[in-house]
Amino acid sequence: MSPELLTGLVVFVLASFVGFEVINKVPPTLHTPLMSGSNAISGIAVVGALLIAGTQDWNVTTSLGFFAVILATINVVGGFLVTDRMLQMFKKKEAK
Amino acid sequence: MNNTLLTGIELSYLVAAALFIVGLKKLGSPATARQGNVIAAVGMLIAIVATLIDQSIVSYELIIVGIVIGSLIGAVTAQKVAMTEMPQMVGIFNGVGGAASALVAVGEYWRLLDKGTNIGFDAVLIAILGILIGGVTFTGSILAFAKLQGLVSGSPVTFPFQQPFNASLLLAFLAGSVYLFIHPTSPEILLALVAISLVFGVMFVLPIGGGDMPVVISLLNSFSGVAASVVGFILYNNMLIIAGALVGASGLILTQIMCKAMNRSLTSVLFTAFGGETSGTGNGAT
């Protein structure tokens, strides 16, 4: 196992614990927005897509990267916007 | 490469990861949820800009076209979708995110194949994981979307020899993986693994009832987080690993909370159709 992989595993496990701790006692109305918001964060794969799409001349890797950029951007932009729309609706409901 | 620039990029990634944690935390409470979403979005923007500064990126045309197309599609669908269709919308966004992770895994593997360098055990292992998790997230989410949207029947689907079929799929995947470890330069095996992963996603969601789809989408959301994390392992990018692990873990907790709210256990949601019990029927859930 390479040192990079080992470091990555350490980071992964520690960040997982943070993820476990951050979420507790979420009221049911927030289940879908929270799911949607965290889904938008998982669109962070876009960073990986950008890195492989922009490295070299046109080839299989950059083509796959190109499609990955499109898909991940849909995930990011759509995810955050949809979450905001949902949360906006809750606010109006409470105001009534 | 310019050292100051590299440090700057790494620090920006650190800021982004911190903003994701704060954003997630705030998303869990009604008073701060909207603010939390904005904070997470700012984190994402910082991460993307920092990546674009990276000097390993030399051509921007493709990237800009991709970002514009993706942003347009994402923005338009997010504005048009009806409020009642939110869970399936999250499902489909989640699905494309998973697909993106799988594509990056395949793309990076292909780059190594093209280069003709020795592909080590680590690289093969990470690629296989990325393809499996990303692929399952993709087709699983698309099927969950189709079930909630009423495009396919929302009732649990079972067929004869389902479990033996799934078991043989699993065996085929394991066999393919072992082969790839021994002969890393076999693109056709890699593509076969992609295909099997896509079928896995379908087989995973098929036996689950439409009413349980929000829970399944939440679980698949957790998967897509792990998939993003795997991309981080592929590219040695700690920020990706952190963000993905955050979503993976918090998504798992959220899935459990959602099950409890429905007075169900996760195993009963995932496996009741196999036990012969029928779970809730489609439409109108949540």
XYZ file of C-alpha atoms in Angstrom:
382
model
C 0.000 0.000 0.000
C 1.435 3.362 -1.052
C 1.851 6.194 1.479
C -0.607 8.317 -0.543
C -3.288 5.641 -0.239
C -2.617 5.368 3.483
C -2.900 9.122 4.023
C -6.082 9.111 1.976
C -7.556 6.383 4.185
C -6.744 8.359 7.342
C -8.428 11.450 5.909
C -11.414 9.366 4.755
C -12.028 7.735 8.137
C -11.667 10.972 10.101
C -13.959 12.881 7.712
C -16.522 10.068 8.000
C -16.635 10.557 11.755
C -17.223 14.269 11.212
C -20.049 13.368 8.815
C -21.629 11.080 11.429
C -21.401 13.735 14.133
C -22.677 16.651 12.065
C -26.087 15.080 11.519
C -28.337 14.588 14.512
C -31.952 15.255 15.463
C -32.987 16.504 12.048
C -36.724 17.358 11.970
C -38.629 15.327 9.313
C -39.419 18.414 7.192
C -35.704 18.886 6.626
C -35.002 15.299 5.518
C -35.442 15.966 1.792
C -33.624 19.358 1.744
C -30.741 17.919 3.744
C -30.527 14.969 1.378
C -30.632 17.366 -1.563
C -27.991 19.680 -0.114
C -25.569 16.897 0.704
C -26.220 15.463 -2.750
C -25.104 18.772 -4.248
C -21.914 18.550 -2.176
C -21.227 15.080 -3.586
C -21.121 16.826 -6.954
C -17.605 17.791 -5.816
C -16.585 14.985 -8.173
C -16.678 17.861 -10.680
C -13.161 18.739 -9.476
C -11.955 15.304 -10.612
C -13.795 15.734 -13.894
C -12.155 19.138 -14.507
C -8.706 17.742 -13.803
C -8.975 14.900 -16.309
C -10.876 16.943 -18.928
C -8.279 19.696 -19.200
C -4.990 17.843 -19.107
C -4.131 17.009 -22.709
C -5.262 16.962 -26.301
C -8.503 15.289 -27.304
C -8.481 11.578 -26.464
C -10.582 8.979 -24.644
C -9.739 10.404 -21.227
C -10.586 14.007 -22.042
C -13.806 12.926 -23.793
C -14.906 10.987 -20.716
C -13.810 13.947 -18.601
C -15.893 16.275 -20.749
C -19.064 14.226 -20.162
C -18.187 13.943 -16.480
C -17.893 17.757 -16.278
C -21.371 18.145 -17.797
C -22.956 15.549 -15.485
C -21.237 16.740 -12.317
C -22.116 20.375 -13.080
C -25.772 19.370 -13.468
C -25.452 17.711 -10.065
C -23.865 20.761 -8.435
C -25.906 23.586 -9.982
C -29.235 21.738 -9.992
C -28.611 20.355 -6.504
C -27.944 23.663 -4.787
C -30.746 25.490 -6.659
C -33.333 22.803 -5.915
C -32.335 22.755 -2.246
C -32.732 26.528 -2.072
C -36.173 26.318 -3.673
C -37.288 23.730 -1.136
C -36.000 25.754 1.805
C -37.600 28.907 0.447
C -40.951 27.118 0.459
C -40.575 26.140 4.122
C -39.908 29.711 5.071
C -43.092 30.926 3.380
C -45.087 28.190 5.091
C -43.871 29.258 8.512
C -44.670 32.914 7.820
C -48.347 32.174 7.151
C 5.434 24.386 -10.717
C 4.964 27.587 -8.753
C 5.019 26.716 -5.068
C 3.015 29.688 -3.814
C 0.283 28.837 -6.298
C 0.204 25.197 -5.180
C -0.037 26.212 -1.543
C -2.799 28.644 -2.436
C -4.777 25.912 -4.180
C -4.352 23.531 -1.250
C -5.437 26.220 1.230
C -8.485 27.010 -0.898
C -9.366 23.305 -0.825
C -9.064 23.371 2.954
C -11.422 26.365 3.138
C -13.876 24.585 0.824
C -13.833 21.427 2.974
C -14.452 23.506 6.114
C -17.355 25.317 4.442
C -18.898 21.951 3.500
C -18.806 20.844 7.129
C -20.331 24.104 8.407
C -22.919 24.069 5.607
C -23.989 20.495 6.366
C -24.264 21.277 10.054
C -26.477 24.288 9.372
C -28.623 22.354 6.893
C -29.759 20.149 9.768
C -31.578 22.885 11.637
C -34.674 24.756 10.306
C -33.513 28.250 11.293
C -30.165 28.035 9.520
C -30.865 25.559 6.709
C -31.022 28.050 3.874
C -27.852 29.755 5.017
C -26.182 26.345 5.263
C -27.020 25.594 1.650
C -25.492 28.895 0.516
C -22.348 28.246 2.584
C -21.916 24.820 0.993
C -22.445 26.345 -2.469
C -19.754 28.961 -1.769
C -17.430 26.132 -0.729
C -18.123 24.431 -4.048
C -17.402 27.608 -5.993
C -14.077 28.059 -4.202
C -13.134 24.432 -4.901
C -13.958 24.742 -8.606
C -12.102 28.044 -9.069
C -9.059 26.698 -7.216
C -9.066 23.635 -9.495
C -9.246 25.764 -12.634
C -6.095 27.618 -11.539
C -4.263 24.275 -11.333
C -1.511 24.273 -13.937
C -2.090 20.673 -14.952
C -5.144 22.025 -16.766
C -3.932 23.302 -20.123
C -7.035 23.429 -22.313
C -10.087 25.292 -21.158
C -12.392 25.061 -24.198
C -13.880 21.674 -23.335
C -14.195 22.577 -19.673
C -16.013 25.839 -20.326
C -18.397 24.225 -22.808
C -19.060 21.401 -20.304
C -19.686 23.759 -17.408
C -22.018 25.951 -19.470
C -24.055 22.974 -20.727
C -24.216 21.408 -17.264
C -25.160 24.675 -15.546
C -27.926 25.364 -18.065
C -29.448 21.899 -17.741
C -29.133 21.967 -13.947
C -30.578 25.463 -13.541
C -33.486 24.929 -15.909
C -34.549 21.595 -14.410
C -34.177 22.953 -10.877
C -36.481 25.871 -11.723
C -39.063 23.846 -13.637
C -39.552 20.886 -11.327
C -42.791 20.824 -9.315
C -42.473 20.856 -5.527
C -44.161 17.469 -5.263
C -41.483 15.931 -7.466
C -38.550 16.909 -5.276
C -37.447 13.463 -4.053
C -37.144 12.087 -7.587
C -35.373 15.272 -8.695
C -32.764 14.720 -5.999
C -32.615 11.128 -7.233
C -31.768 12.079 -10.794
C -29.200 14.727 -9.786
C -27.660 12.113 -7.559
C -27.603 9.654 -10.446
C -25.710 11.983 -12.801
C -23.249 12.736 -9.981
C -22.560 9.023 -9.571
C -22.163 8.662 -13.326
C -19.627 11.510 -13.310
C -17.556 9.722 -10.657
C -17.607 6.470 -12.626
C -16.582 8.332 -15.803
C -13.641 9.924 -14.008
C -12.591 6.486 -12.737
C -12.715 5.012 -16.249
C -11.109 8.101 -17.796
C -8.168 8.121 -15.409
C -7.639 4.380 -15.909
C -7.646 4.962 -19.666
C -5.013 7.647 -19.275
C -2.803 5.145 -17.473
C -3.458 2.579 -20.251
C -2.556 5.147 -22.913
C 0.628 6.071 -21.129
C 1.601 2.410 -21.133
C 3.073 2.634 -17.645
C 2.785 -0.081 -15.100
C -0.621 0.087 -13.412
C -0.174 -0.812 -9.769
C -2.440 -2.701 -7.382
C -3.641 0.517 -5.727
C -4.702 2.100 -9.012
C -6.649 -1.006 -10.098
C -8.364 -1.342 -6.719
C -9.436 2.299 -6.626
C -10.642 2.232 -10.238
C -12.757 -0.877 -9.580
C -14.308 0.702 -6.480
C -15.060 3.941 -8.338
C -16.671 2.085 -11.230
C -18.754 -0.137 -8.915
C -20.041 2.565 -6.569
C -20.503 5.200 -9.279
C -22.222 2.751 -11.634
C -24.629 1.433 -8.988
C -25.458 5.001 -7.941
C -26.167 5.959 -11.554
C -28.594 3.233 -12.646
C -30.056 2.795 -9.148
C -30.922 6.486 -8.959
C -32.343 6.553 -12.474
C -34.612 3.588 -11.655
C -35.634 5.207 -8.336
C -36.502 8.351 -10.278
C -38.520 6.350 -12.813
C -40.427 4.571 -10.038
C -41.330 7.797 -8.224
C -42.217 9.580 -11.443
C -44.503 6.701 -12.406
C -42.517 5.911 -15.564
C -42.280 2.303 -14.369
C -44.473 0.467 -11.881
C -43.806 1.533 -8.295
C -44.461 -1.922 -6.913
C -41.576 -4.172 -5.895
C -40.451 -6.345 -8.794
C -39.306 -9.870 -8.194
C -38.672 -12.602 -10.720
C -37.760 -16.279 -10.497
C -34.118 -17.012 -9.733
C -33.529 -13.371 -8.773
C -31.128 -14.206 -5.996
C -29.120 -16.767 -7.996
C -28.972 -14.194 -10.809
C -27.644 -11.542 -8.426
C -25.163 -13.991 -6.942
C -23.808 -14.898 -10.379
C -23.485 -11.189 -11.221
C -21.472 -10.732 -8.057
C -19.287 -13.723 -8.915
C -18.717 -12.382 -12.419
C -17.726 -9.013 -10.976
C -15.309 -10.599 -8.519
C -13.806 -12.800 -11.238
C -13.395 -9.793 -13.531
C -11.751 -7.820 -10.729
C -9.268 -10.584 -9.975
C -8.449 -10.838 -13.680
C -7.868 -7.086 -13.846
C -5.525 -7.233 -10.851
C -3.432 -9.846 -12.655
C -3.683 -8.279 -16.131
C -4.231 -4.559 -15.539
C -3.963 -3.706 -19.247
C -7.276 -5.209 -20.372
C -9.723 -2.445 -21.289
C -12.425 -4.951 -22.287
C -12.503 -6.384 -18.742
C -12.715 -2.858 -17.364
C -15.713 -2.151 -19.613
C -17.311 -5.453 -18.581
C -17.013 -4.371 -14.946
C -18.704 -1.088 -15.864
C -21.575 -3.011 -17.482
C -22.009 -5.329 -14.492
C -22.022 -2.344 -12.100
C -24.794 -0.719 -14.118
C -26.883 -3.905 -13.937
C -26.192 -4.104 -10.195
C -27.803 -0.691 -9.678
C -30.973 -1.855 -11.414
C -31.105 -5.140 -9.490
C -30.616 -3.247 -6.221
C -33.622 -0.927 -6.642
C -35.934 -3.258 -8.620
C -37.265 -5.240 -5.613
C -37.971 -2.124 -3.522
C -41.423 -0.522 -3.459
C -42.082 3.013 -4.726
C -43.111 4.239 -1.268
C -39.677 3.421 0.079
C -37.887 5.250 -2.736
C -37.009 8.382 -0.683
C -35.079 6.159 1.726
C -33.383 4.417 -1.193
C -32.488 7.763 -2.782
C -30.991 8.862 0.531
C -28.919 5.681 0.644
C -27.825 6.170 -2.972
C -26.919 9.741 -2.036
C -24.606 8.297 0.572
C -23.138 6.022 -2.133
C -22.499 8.959 -4.455
C -20.574 10.608 -1.627
C -18.368 7.564 -1.320
C -17.978 7.546 -5.112
C -16.745 11.156 -4.999
C -14.370 10.136 -2.235
C -12.984 7.354 -4.440
C -12.343 9.972 -7.141
C -10.318 11.779 -4.480
C -8.253 8.610 -3.962
C -7.714 8.316 -7.727
C -6.394 11.868 -8.009
C -4.740 12.062 -4.577
C -6.976 14.973 -3.653
C -7.716 15.223 0.077
C -10.515 17.758 -0.301
C -12.455 15.383 -2.546
C -11.907 12.581 -0.054
C -13.179 14.766 2.805
C -16.251 16.083 0.961
C -17.158 12.614 -0.282
C -16.699 10.989 3.128
C -18.827 13.715 4.724
C -21.698 13.042 2.350
C -21.206 9.285 2.628
C -21.391 9.275 6.420
C -24.046 11.956 6.898
C -26.120 10.361 4.136
C -25.995 7.039 5.946
C -27.126 8.652 9.214
C -29.886 10.527 7.402
C -31.045 7.277 5.793
C -31.287 5.722 9.225
C -33.215 8.724 10.595
C -35.638 8.528 7.667
C -36.197 4.813 8.292
C -36.913 5.470 11.961
C -39.389 8.215 11.020
C -41.227 5.588 8.939
C -40.966 3.094 11.790
C -38.980 0.723 9.598
C -35.537 -0.730 9.711
C -33.167 -0.242 6.796
C -32.937 -3.987 6.207
C -36.727 -4.295 6.009
C -36.845 -1.461 3.477
C -34.150 -3.034 1.332
C -35.116 -6.683 1.547
C -38.873 -7.023 2.242
C -39.737 -7.774 -1.371
C -37.468 -10.789 -1.129
C -39.315 -11.865 2.013
C -42.629 -11.733 0.148
C -44.070 -8.849 2.181
C -45.250 -5.881 0.122
C -44.046 -2.452 1.049
C -45.845 0.825 0.341
C -47.051 1.475 -3.208
C -45.629 4.358 -5.247
C -46.840 7.938 -5.667
C -47.541 10.492 -3.010
C -44.827 9.373 -0.659
C -43.199 11.966 1.605
